[in-house]
Amino acid sequence: MDPVINPSDPDWATISDQYKNIDTKSFRQYELACDRVKQFYEEQHELQTVAYNIQARINFKTKTRARMTIWEGLEKLNKLLDDSDPDTELSQIDHALQTAEAIRRDNRPRWFQLVGLIHDLGKLLYFFDSKGQWDVVGDTFPVGCKFLKKIIFPDSFKQNPDFFNPLYNTKYGIYSKHCGLDKVMLSWGHDEYMYHVAKKSSTLPPEALAMIRYHSFYPWHQEYAYSYLMDEHDKEMLKAVKAFNRYDLYSKTDQLYDVEELKQYYLELIDEYFPDKVIDF
């Protein structure tokens, strides 16, 4: 098994040669996004309340939605088109392989490659407990404190009842200064869901779990919002999440991989870090 990379290693901050000539500004152009994307965020921002998030976590802890292998989960996920993504209309397994293969080309550790493969696997939630796509996909953000302007389409939060609740609409809300993101409720969706599944069922290191949990928390890892809630551990994890984000975002191209050709490699990789082939989702 690979040793855990030290997130303070300069390699974490080095942009891959794969992306040195890429037009990074062409990604996440939400002002140019289609109506489908804008309507998604209007719904998400209205409905992601503290009350909903508490209940979603209770539901997660008290029931098993399915038992399957990681690969079976990837195959099932292939039926979902993410309404929140302005950058790709490829299938979920195509994006998973694009991300994993980009990480593999840069000779990152095997656990890092596995994160590329499974980081969006929590979107399986759509087929189980979801109310739609608004509680599965999209950028994530804290609930229980003030919604910041650095979240995309921030004005749509005015439809959220928590926006006017004095318990939740202050800087810290129900949290405290530098309490640590482990103590913060992020909007419920595929990141949070898969983080808990992987934490329980895998031997992945903390950096990998942070990549899974925070990869959609763009206000934090790209805009440095909510830094006043971070503790020292979060500062180290932020470096890892930013390193992963480049692969997640910039690997979205038209290049497709032969799933069957790569399947055996990734099955062996899954077995390294998920001791039980069949896991609880």
PDB file of C-alpha atoms in Angstrom, residues 13 20 46 55 57 106 111 173 196 237 252 257 260 267:
ATOM      1  CA  ALA A  13       0.929  22.464  -5.316  1.00  0.00           C
ATOM      2  CA  LYS A  20      -0.398  23.911 -18.346  1.00  0.00           C
ATOM      3  CA  GLU A  46     -34.253  27.096  -1.406  1.00  0.00           C
ATOM      4  CA  GLN A  55     -33.193  14.583   8.916  1.00  0.00           C
ATOM      5  CA  ARG A  57     -28.250  12.451   8.398  1.00  0.00           C
ATOM      6  CA  ASP A 106       0.895  11.870 -13.159  1.00  0.00           C
ATOM      7  CA  TRP A 111      -5.178   5.725  -3.243  1.00  0.00           C
ATOM      8  CA  GLY A 173     -24.601  30.772  13.346  1.00  0.00           C
ATOM      9  CA  HIS A 196     -19.406   8.554   5.327  1.00  0.00           C
ATOM     10  CA  MET A 237      -6.655  19.024   4.122  1.00  0.00           C
ATOM     11  CA  LYS A 252     -13.570  16.947 -18.390  1.00  0.00           C
ATOM     12  CA  TYR A 257     -11.749   5.379 -22.326  1.00  0.00           C
ATOM     13  CA  GLU A 260     -13.569  -3.023 -20.199  1.00  0.00           C
ATOM     14  CA  LEU A 267     -10.974  -3.693  -9.619  1.00  0.00           C
TER      15      LEU A 267
END
